[in-house]
Amino acid sequence: MASFSRNVFVMAILFSSLLNFTEARDHLVGGKTDSWKIPSSESDSLNRWAEKSRFLVRDSLVWKYDGAKDSVLEVSKRDYVTCNTSSPIAMHNDGNTKIVLEHSGAYYFISGVKGNCEQGQKLVVVTLSKRRYANAPVPSPVEFDGPAIAPTSNAVSLKASLVVAFGVFVGFWL
Ligand SMILES: *[C@@H]1O[C@H](CO)[C@@H](O)[C@H](O)[C@H]1NC(C)=O
């Protein structure tokens, strides 16, 4: 009986790490080169693009643009809302900018070109932690002043039950 419990435990750990294994991805902002520009319409906006993707901690965002003409500013939520370019958290103008999403939650980006943010050249990316990823709901459309989206903990408890069920199942055969 002791070895049975141990097997269950070992298998639960293995299965759990399997569920957590997700390759970090690079997301080309806008889905194609030269998407970092004033959108032609609301449906063409970068936030529409972002709503269709899932961003996980350790994933990266990649911008391809003409670094002589534009830049990517990572800003606070407040500066995002007001399109304030004067004190960014980080500024990039190398034309091929890669930013690793290090933490869960929202990241805010605006163009460093005067007036472009006001015309819609801005992006919010909501990053999910891997733990919550398994069954987390797709974040709803992000309003620029909307509440932060907190994925429910259902995913975590569902995963826990799966792990236990799987562990018990495998344990019987060992
Ligand atoms: C932009 O941000 C800077 C620094 O936080 C602040 O001093 C300035 O007043 C802001 N400008 C506007 C138009 O809000």
JSON list of C-alpha atoms and ligand atoms in Angstrom, two decimals:
[
{"chain": "A", "resi": 1, "resn": "MET", "atom": "CA", "xyz": [0.00, 0.00, 0.00]},
{"chain": "A", "resi": 2, "resn": "ALA", "atom": "CA", "xyz": [2.91, 2.30, 0.73]},
{"chain": "A", "resi": 3, "resn": "SER", "atom": "CA", "xyz": [4.32, 1.83, -2.76]},
{"chain": "A", "resi": 4, "resn": "PHE", "atom": "CA", "xyz": [0.88, 2.42, -4.21]},
{"chain": "A", "resi": 5, "resn": "SER", "atom": "CA", "xyz": [0.71, 5.84, -2.58]},
{"chain": "A", "resi": 6, "resn": "ARG", "atom": "CA", "xyz": [4.21, 6.62, -3.66]},
{"chain": "A", "resi": 7, "resn": "ASN", "atom": "CA", "xyz": [3.42, 5.73, -7.27]},
{"chain": "A", "resi": 8, "resn": "VAL", "atom": "CA", "xyz": [0.34, 7.90, -7.18]},
{"chain": "A", "resi": 9, "resn": "PHE", "atom": "CA", "xyz": [2.44, 10.74, -5.87]},
{"chain": "A", "resi": 10, "resn": "VAL", "atom": "CA", "xyz": [5.18, 10.30, -8.47]},
{"chain": "A", "resi": 11, "resn": "MET", "atom": "CA", "xyz": [2.75, 10.03, -11.35]},
{"chain": "A", "resi": 12, "resn": "ALA", "atom": "CA", "xyz": [0.82, 13.06, -10.16]},
{"chain": "A", "resi": 13, "resn": "ILE", "atom": "CA", "xyz": [4.03, 15.08, -10.20]},
{"chain": "A", "resi": 14, "resn": "LEU", "atom": "CA", "xyz": [4.96, 13.84, -13.67]},
{"chain": "A", "resi": 15, "resn": "PHE", "atom": "CA", "xyz": [1.53, 14.51, -15.11]},
{"chain": "A", "resi": 16, "resn": "SER", "atom": "CA", "xyz": [1.46, 17.92, -13.51]},
{"chain": "A", "resi": 17, "resn": "SER", "atom": "CA", "xyz": [4.73, 18.95, -15.12]},
{"chain": "A", "resi": 18, "resn": "LEU", "atom": "CA", "xyz": [3.44, 17.64, -18.44]},
{"chain": "A", "resi": 19, "resn": "LEU", "atom": "CA", "xyz": [0.42, 19.95, -18.21]},
{"chain": "A", "resi": 20, "resn": "ASN", "atom": "CA", "xyz": [2.63, 22.87, -17.37]},
{"chain": "A", "resi": 21, "resn": "PHE", "atom": "CA", "xyz": [4.97, 22.33, -20.27]},
{"chain": "A", "resi": 22, "resn": "THR", "atom": "CA", "xyz": [4.31, 24.97, -22.89]},
{"chain": "A", "resi": 23, "resn": "GLU", "atom": "CA", "xyz": [6.93, 26.29, -25.24]},
{"chain": "A", "resi": 24, "resn": "ALA", "atom": "CA", "xyz": [7.59, 30.03, -24.93]},
{"chain": "A", "resi": 25, "resn": "ARG", "atom": "CA", "xyz": [6.48, 31.76, -28.11]},
{"chain": "A", "resi": 26, "resn": "ASP", "atom": "CA", "xyz": [7.42, 34.86, -30.06]},
{"chain": "A", "resi": 27, "resn": "HIS", "atom": "CA", "xyz": [4.41, 36.92, -31.11]},
{"chain": "A", "resi": 28, "resn": "LEU", "atom": "CA", "xyz": [5.00, 39.16, -34.12]},
{"chain": "A", "resi": 29, "resn": "VAL", "atom": "CA", "xyz": [2.94, 42.21, -33.18]},
{"chain": "A", "resi": 30, "resn": "GLY", "atom": "CA", "xyz": [0.04, 42.60, -35.60]},
{"chain": "A", "resi": 31, "resn": "GLY", "atom": "CA", "xyz": [0.81, 39.24, -37.16]},
{"chain": "A", "resi": 32, "resn": "LYS", "atom": "CA", "xyz": [2.97, 40.72, -39.92]},
{"chain": "A", "resi": 33, "resn": "THR", "atom": "CA", "xyz": [5.88, 43.07, -40.60]},
{"chain": "A", "resi": 34, "resn": "ASP", "atom": "CA", "xyz": [5.10, 46.81, -40.53]},
{"chain": "A", "resi": 35, "resn": "SER", "atom": "CA", "xyz": [1.97, 46.43, -38.42]},
{"chain": "A", "resi": 36, "resn": "TRP", "atom": "CA", "xyz": [3.30, 49.03, -35.97]},
{"chain": "A", "resi": 37, "resn": "LYS", "atom": "CA", "xyz": [1.51, 52.01, -37.50]},
{"chain": "A", "resi": 38, "resn": "ILE", "atom": "CA", "xyz": [-1.70, 54.01, -37.24]},
{"chain": "A", "resi": 39, "resn": "PRO", "atom": "CA", "xyz": [-4.49, 51.48, -37.87]},
{"chain": "A", "resi": 40, "resn": "SER", "atom": "CA", "xyz": [-6.70, 52.12, -40.88]},
{"chain": "A", "resi": 41, "resn": "SER", "atom": "CA", "xyz": [-9.78, 51.21, -38.84]},
{"chain": "A", "resi": 42, "resn": "GLU", "atom": "CA", "xyz": [-10.86, 49.92, -35.45]},
{"chain": "A", "resi": 43, "resn": "SER", "atom": "CA", "xyz": [-11.08, 46.36, -36.80]},
{"chain": "A", "resi": 44, "resn": "ASP", "atom": "CA", "xyz": [-7.50, 46.69, -38.05]},
{"chain": "A", "resi": 45, "resn": "SER", "atom": "CA", "xyz": [-6.20, 47.82, -34.66]},
{"chain": "A", "resi": 46, "resn": "LEU", "atom": "CA", "xyz": [-3.44, 46.07, -32.77]},
{"chain": "A", "resi": 47, "resn": "ASN", "atom": "CA", "xyz": [-5.69, 45.53, -29.78]},
{"chain": "A", "resi": 48, "resn": "ARG", "atom": "CA", "xyz": [-8.04, 43.54, -32.01]},
{"chain": "A", "resi": 49, "resn": "TRP", "atom": "CA", "xyz": [-5.07, 41.42, -33.01]},
{"chain": "A", "resi": 50, "resn": "ALA", "atom": "CA", "xyz": [-4.05, 41.00, -29.36]},
{"chain": "A", "resi": 51, "resn": "GLU", "atom": "CA", "xyz": [-7.52, 39.80, -28.37]},
{"chain": "A", "resi": 52, "resn": "LYS", "atom": "CA", "xyz": [-7.12, 36.82, -30.67]},
{"chain": "A", "resi": 53, "resn": "SER", "atom": "CA", "xyz": [-3.86, 35.65, -29.11]},
{"chain": "A", "resi": 54, "resn": "ARG", "atom": "CA", "xyz": [-2.92, 34.15, -25.77]},
{"chain": "A", "resi": 55, "resn": "PHE", "atom": "CA", "xyz": [0.15, 35.61, -24.16]},
{"chain": "A", "resi": 56, "resn": "LEU", "atom": "CA", "xyz": [1.92, 33.59, -21.51]},
{"chain": "A", "resi": 57, "resn": "VAL", "atom": "CA", "xyz": [4.69, 34.58, -19.13]},
{"chain": "A", "resi": 58, "resn": "ARG", "atom": "CA", "xyz": [8.08, 34.00, -20.88]},
{"chain": "A", "resi": 59, "resn": "ASP", "atom": "CA", "xyz": [6.55, 34.62, -24.32]},
{"chain": "A", "resi": 60, "resn": "SER", "atom": "CA", "xyz": [7.97, 37.53, -26.30]},
{"chain": "A", "resi": 61, "resn": "LEU", "atom": "CA", "xyz": [6.53, 40.33, -28.37]},
{"chain": "A", "resi": 62, "resn": "VAL", "atom": "CA", "xyz": [8.41, 41.21, -31.54]},
{"chain": "A", "resi": 63, "resn": "TRP", "atom": "CA", "xyz": [7.95, 44.44, -33.49]},
{"chain": "A", "resi": 64, "resn": "LYS", "atom": "CA", "xyz": [9.26, 44.92, -37.03]},
{"chain": "A", "resi": 65, "resn": "TYR", "atom": "CA", "xyz": [9.17, 48.52, -38.22]},
{"chain": "A", "resi": 66, "resn": "ASP", "atom": "CA", "xyz": [11.35, 51.28, -39.61]},
{"chain": "A", "resi": 67, "resn": "GLY", "atom": "CA", "xyz": [13.45, 52.37, -36.63]},
{"chain": "A", "resi": 68, "resn": "ALA", "atom": "CA", "xyz": [14.32, 55.67, -38.32]},
{"chain": "A", "resi": 69, "resn": "LYS", "atom": "CA", "xyz": [10.65, 56.70, -38.36]},
{"chain": "A", "resi": 70, "resn": "ASP", "atom": "CA", "xyz": [9.03, 55.09, -35.35]},
{"chain": "A", "resi": 71, "resn": "SER", "atom": "CA", "xyz": [9.66, 53.66, -31.91]},
{"chain": "A", "resi": 72, "resn": "VAL", "atom": "CA", "xyz": [8.02, 51.43, -29.33]},
{"chain": "A", "resi": 73, "resn": "LEU", "atom": "CA", "xyz": [7.45, 52.90, -25.88]},
{"chain": "A", "resi": 74, "resn": "GLU", "atom": "CA", "xyz": [6.51, 50.70, -22.97]},
{"chain": "A", "resi": 75, "resn": "VAL", "atom": "CA", "xyz": [4.47, 52.94, -20.70]},
{"chain": "A", "resi": 76, "resn": "SER", "atom": "CA", "xyz": [2.34, 52.93, -17.58]},
{"chain": "A", "resi": 77, "resn": "LYS", "atom": "CA", "xyz": [-1.40, 52.46, -17.88]},
{"chain": "A", "resi": 78, "resn": "ARG", "atom": "CA", "xyz": [-1.86, 56.13, -17.15]},
{"chain": "A", "resi": 79, "resn": "ASP", "atom": "CA", "xyz": [0.52, 57.21, -19.93]},
{"chain": "A", "resi": 80, "resn": "TYR", "atom": "CA", "xyz": [-1.14, 54.72, -22.27]},
{"chain": "A", "resi": 81, "resn": "VAL", "atom": "CA", "xyz": [-4.55, 56.22, -21.63]},
{"chain": "A", "resi": 82, "resn": "THR", "atom": "CA", "xyz": [-3.34, 59.80, -22.03]},
{"chain": "A", "resi": 83, "resn": "CYS", "atom": "CA", "xyz": [-0.85, 59.00, -24.84]},
{"chain": "A", "resi": 84, "resn": "ASN", "atom": "CA", "xyz": [1.90, 60.65, -22.81]},
{"chain": "A", "resi": 85, "resn": "THR", "atom": "CA", "xyz": [5.26, 59.89, -24.44]},
{"chain": "A", "resi": 86, "resn": "SER", "atom": "CA", "xyz": [7.41, 61.97, -22.07]},
{"chain": "A", "resi": 87, "resn": "SER", "atom": "CA", "xyz": [8.42, 59.36, -19.48]},
{"chain": "A", "resi": 88, "resn": "PRO", "atom": "CA", "xyz": [8.27, 55.81, -20.84]},
{"chain": "A", "resi": 89, "resn": "ILE", "atom": "CA", "xyz": [9.30, 52.79, -18.78]},
{"chain": "A", "resi": 90, "resn": "ALA", "atom": "CA", "xyz": [11.41, 51.72, -21.77]},
{"chain": "A", "resi": 91, "resn": "MET", "atom": "CA", "xyz": [12.06, 53.09, -25.25]},
{"chain": "A", "resi": 92, "resn": "HIS", "atom": "CA", "xyz": [13.07, 51.07, -28.32]},
{"chain": "A", "resi": 93, "resn": "ASN", "atom": "CA", "xyz": [13.80, 52.29, -31.83]},
{"chain": "A", "resi": 94, "resn": "ASP", "atom": "CA", "xyz": [15.98, 49.56, -33.31]},
{"chain": "A", "resi": 95, "resn": "GLY", "atom": "CA", "xyz": [13.32, 48.50, -35.83]},
{"chain": "A", "resi": 96, "resn": "ASN", "atom": "CA", "xyz": [13.38, 44.94, -34.55]},
{"chain": "A", "resi": 97, "resn": "THR", "atom": "CA", "xyz": [12.27, 45.11, -30.96]},
{"chain": "A", "resi": 98, "resn": "LYS", "atom": "CA", "xyz": [11.83, 42.05, -28.81]},
{"chain": "A", "resi": 99, "resn": "ILE", "atom": "CA", "xyz": [10.33, 42.27, -25.34]},
{"chain": "A", "resi": 100, "resn": "VAL", "atom": "CA", "xyz": [10.02, 39.26, -23.06]},
{"chain": "A", "resi": 101, "resn": "LEU", "atom": "CA", "xyz": [6.80, 39.19, -21.05]},
{"chain": "A", "resi": 102, "resn": "GLU", "atom": "CA", "xyz": [8.29, 38.57, -17.63]},
{"chain": "A", "resi": 103, "resn": "HIS", "atom": "CA", "xyz": [5.22, 38.86, -15.45]},
{"chain": "A", "resi": 104, "resn": "SER", "atom": "CA", "xyz": [1.50, 38.21, -15.70]},
{"chain": "A", "resi": 105, "resn": "GLY", "atom": "CA", "xyz": [-0.85, 41.14, -16.08]},
{"chain": "A", "resi": 106, "resn": "ALA", "atom": "CA", "xyz": [-1.09, 44.02, -18.52]},
{"chain": "A", "resi": 107, "resn": "TYR", "atom": "CA", "xyz": [1.69, 45.57, -20.60]},
{"chain": "A", "resi": 108, "resn": "TYR", "atom": "CA", "xyz": [1.06, 48.92, -22.32]},
{"chain": "A", "resi": 109, "resn": "PHE", "atom": "CA", "xyz": [2.78, 50.16, -25.48]},
{"chain": "A", "resi": 110, "resn": "ILE", "atom": "CA", "xyz": [2.42, 53.31, -27.53]},
{"chain": "A", "resi": 111, "resn": "SER", "atom": "CA", "xyz": [4.21, 54.79, -30.51]},
{"chain": "A", "resi": 112, "resn": "GLY", "atom": "CA", "xyz": [6.88, 57.38, -29.73]},
{"chain": "A", "resi": 113, "resn": "VAL", "atom": "CA", "xyz": [5.84, 59.46, -32.75]},
{"chain": "A", "resi": 114, "resn": "LYS", "atom": "CA", "xyz": [3.93, 62.54, -31.70]},
{"chain": "A", "resi": 115, "resn": "GLY", "atom": "CA", "xyz": [0.21, 62.16, -32.42]},
{"chain": "A", "resi": 116, "resn": "ASN", "atom": "CA", "xyz": [0.28, 58.50, -33.47]},
{"chain": "A", "resi": 117, "resn": "CYS", "atom": "CA", "xyz": [-0.93, 57.09, -30.17]},
{"chain": "A", "resi": 118, "resn": "GLU", "atom": "CA", "xyz": [-3.90, 59.44, -30.28]},
{"chain": "A", "resi": 119, "resn": "GLN", "atom": "CA", "xyz": [-4.75, 57.97, -33.68]},
{"chain": "A", "resi": 120, "resn": "GLY", "atom": "CA", "xyz": [-4.72, 54.44, -32.35]},
{"chain": "A", "resi": 121, "resn": "GLN", "atom": "CA", "xyz": [-1.11, 53.25, -32.59]},
{"chain": "A", "resi": 122, "resn": "LYS", "atom": "CA", "xyz": [-1.14, 51.61, -29.18]},
{"chain": "A", "resi": 123, "resn": "LEU", "atom": "CA", "xyz": [-1.29, 48.14, -27.74]},
{"chain": "A", "resi": 124, "resn": "VAL", "atom": "CA", "xyz": [-2.31, 46.41, -24.52]},
{"chain": "A", "resi": 125, "resn": "VAL", "atom": "CA", "xyz": [-1.16, 42.86, -23.96]},
{"chain": "A", "resi": 126, "resn": "VAL", "atom": "CA", "xyz": [-2.60, 40.86, -21.06]},
{"chain": "A", "resi": 127, "resn": "THR", "atom": "CA", "xyz": [-0.16, 38.15, -20.06]},
{"chain": "A", "resi": 128, "resn": "LEU", "atom": "CA", "xyz": [-1.33, 35.00, -18.31]},
{"chain": "A", "resi": 129, "resn": "SER", "atom": "CA", "xyz": [0.78, 32.92, -15.96]},
{"chain": "A", "resi": 130, "resn": "LYS", "atom": "CA", "xyz": [1.27, 29.36, -17.19]},
{"chain": "A", "resi": 131, "resn": "ARG", "atom": "CA", "xyz": [-0.46, 27.92, -14.15]},
{"chain": "A", "resi": 132, "resn": "ARG", "atom": "CA", "xyz": [-3.69, 29.60, -15.10]},
{"chain": "A", "resi": 133, "resn": "TYR", "atom": "CA", "xyz": [-3.34, 28.87, -18.77]},
{"chain": "A", "resi": 134, "resn": "ALA", "atom": "CA", "xyz": [-4.77, 25.34, -18.94]},
{"chain": "A", "resi": 135, "resn": "ASN", "atom": "CA", "xyz": [-8.43, 26.27, -18.85]},
{"chain": "A", "resi": 136, "resn": "ALA", "atom": "CA", "xyz": [-8.39, 30.01, -18.35]},
{"chain": "A", "resi": 137, "resn": "PRO", "atom": "CA", "xyz": [-10.97, 31.98, -20.30]},
{"chain": "A", "resi": 138, "resn": "VAL", "atom": "CA", "xyz": [-9.76, 34.05, -23.21]},
{"chain": "A", "resi": 139, "resn": "PRO", "atom": "CA", "xyz": [-9.41, 37.60, -21.88]},
{"chain": "A", "resi": 140, "resn": "SER", "atom": "CA", "xyz": [-12.35, 39.66, -23.01]},
{"chain": "A", "resi": 141, "resn": "PRO", "atom": "CA", "xyz": [-11.70, 42.68, -25.20]},
{"chain": "A", "resi": 142, "resn": "VAL", "atom": "CA", "xyz": [-9.47, 45.05, -23.29]},
{"chain": "A", "resi": 143, "resn": "GLU", "atom": "CA", "xyz": [-10.91, 48.52, -22.89]},
{"chain": "A", "resi": 144, "resn": "PHE", "atom": "CA", "xyz": [-8.22, 51.05, -22.25]},
{"chain": "A", "resi": 145, "resn": "ASP", "atom": "CA", "xyz": [-9.73, 52.00, -18.92]},
{"chain": "A", "resi": 146, "resn": "GLY", "atom": "CA", "xyz": [-11.45, 48.70, -18.17]},
{"chain": "A", "resi": 147, "resn": "PRO", "atom": "CA", "xyz": [-10.83, 46.60, -15.08]},
{"chain": "A", "resi": 148, "resn": "ALA", "atom": "CA", "xyz": [-7.92, 44.19, -15.03]},
{"chain": "A", "resi": 149, "resn": "ILE", "atom": "CA", "xyz": [-8.99, 40.71, -16.03]},
{"chain": "A", "resi": 150, "resn": "ALA", "atom": "CA", "xyz": [-8.39, 38.08, -13.39]},
{"chain": "A", "resi": 151, "resn": "PRO", "atom": "CA", "xyz": [-8.65, 34.54, -14.73]},
{"chain": "A", "resi": 152, "resn": "THR", "atom": "CA", "xyz": [-10.74, 32.35, -12.42]},
{"chain": "A", "resi": 153, "resn": "SER", "atom": "CA", "xyz": [-9.16, 29.74, -10.22]},
{"chain": "A", "resi": 154, "resn": "ASN", "atom": "CA", "xyz": [-11.40, 27.03, -11.73]},
{"chain": "A", "resi": 155, "resn": "ALA", "atom": "CA", "xyz": [-8.61, 26.09, -14.08]},
{"chain": "A", "resi": 156, "resn": "VAL", "atom": "CA", "xyz": [-6.30, 25.35, -11.18]},
{"chain": "A", "resi": 157, "resn": "SER", "atom": "CA", "xyz": [-8.77, 23.16, -9.27]},
{"chain": "A", "resi": 158, "resn": "LEU", "atom": "CA", "xyz": [-9.81, 21.32, -12.43]},
{"chain": "A", "resi": 159, "resn": "LYS", "atom": "CA", "xyz": [-6.19, 20.59, -13.16]},
{"chain": "A", "resi": 160, "resn": "ALA", "atom": "CA", "xyz": [-5.65, 19.36, -9.61]},
{"chain": "A", "resi": 161, "resn": "SER", "atom": "CA", "xyz": [-8.54, 16.88, -9.98]},
{"chain": "A", "resi": 162, "resn": "LEU", "atom": "CA", "xyz": [-7.17, 15.68, -13.32]},
{"chain": "A", "resi": 163, "resn": "VAL", "atom": "CA", "xyz": [-3.78, 15.11, -11.77]},
{"chain": "A", "resi": 164, "resn": "VAL", "atom": "CA", "xyz": [-5.23, 13.11, -8.88]},
{"chain": "A", "resi": 165, "resn": "ALA", "atom": "CA", "xyz": [-7.47, 11.06, -11.20]},
{"chain": "A", "resi": 166, "resn": "PHE", "atom": "CA", "xyz": [-4.58, 10.29, -13.50]},
{"chain": "A", "resi": 167, "resn": "GLY", "atom": "CA", "xyz": [-2.29, 9.43, -10.60]},
{"chain": "A", "resi": 168, "resn": "VAL", "atom": "CA", "xyz": [-4.82, 6.99, -9.15]},
{"chain": "A", "resi": 169, "resn": "PHE", "atom": "CA", "xyz": [-5.42, 5.40, -12.53]},
{"chain": "A", "resi": 170, "resn": "VAL", "atom": "CA", "xyz": [-1.72, 4.86, -13.25]},
{"chain": "A", "resi": 171, "resn": "GLY", "atom": "CA", "xyz": [-1.02, 3.82, -9.66]},
{"chain": "A", "resi": 172, "resn": "PHE", "atom": "CA", "xyz": [-3.26, 0.75, -10.09]},
{"chain": "A", "resi": 173, "resn": "TRP", "atom": "CA", "xyz": [-1.08, -0.53, -12.89]},
{"chain": "A", "resi": 174, "resn": "LEU", "atom": "CA", "xyz": [2.28, -0.17, -11.18]},
{"chain": "B", "resi": 1, "resn": "LIG", "atom": "C1", "xyz": [3.25, 63.48, -19.05]},
{"chain": "B", "resi": 1, "resn": "LIG", "atom": "O1", "xyz": [4.00, 62.84, -18.02]},
{"chain": "B", "resi": 1, "resn": "LIG", "atom": "C2", "xyz": [4.93, 63.70, -17.38]},
{"chain": "B", "resi": 1, "resn": "LIG", "atom": "C3", "xyz": [5.72, 62.84, -16.44]},
{"chain": "B", "resi": 1, "resn": "LIG", "atom": "O2", "xyz": [4.92, 61.95, -15.69]},
{"chain": "B", "resi": 1, "resn": "LIG", "atom": "C4", "xyz": [4.20, 64.83, -16.70]},
{"chain": "B", "resi": 1, "resn": "LIG", "atom": "O3", "xyz": [5.12, 65.70, -16.08]},
{"chain": "B", "resi": 1, "resn": "LIG", "atom": "C5", "xyz": [3.39, 65.60, -17.73]},
{"chain": "B", "resi": 1, "resn": "LIG", "atom": "O4", "xyz": [2.62, 66.59, -17.10]},
{"chain": "B", "resi": 1, "resn": "LIG", "atom": "C6", "xyz": [2.47, 64.66, -18.51]},
{"chain": "B", "resi": 1, "resn": "LIG", "atom": "N1", "xyz": [1.85, 65.39, -19.59]},
{"chain": "B", "resi": 1, "resn": "LIG", "atom": "C7", "xyz": [0.54, 65.40, -19.76]},
{"chain": "B", "resi": 1, "resn": "LIG", "atom": "C8", "xyz": [0.06, 66.18, -20.95]},
{"chain": "B", "resi": 1, "resn": "LIG", "atom": "O5", "xyz": [-0.23, 64.81, -19.04]}
]
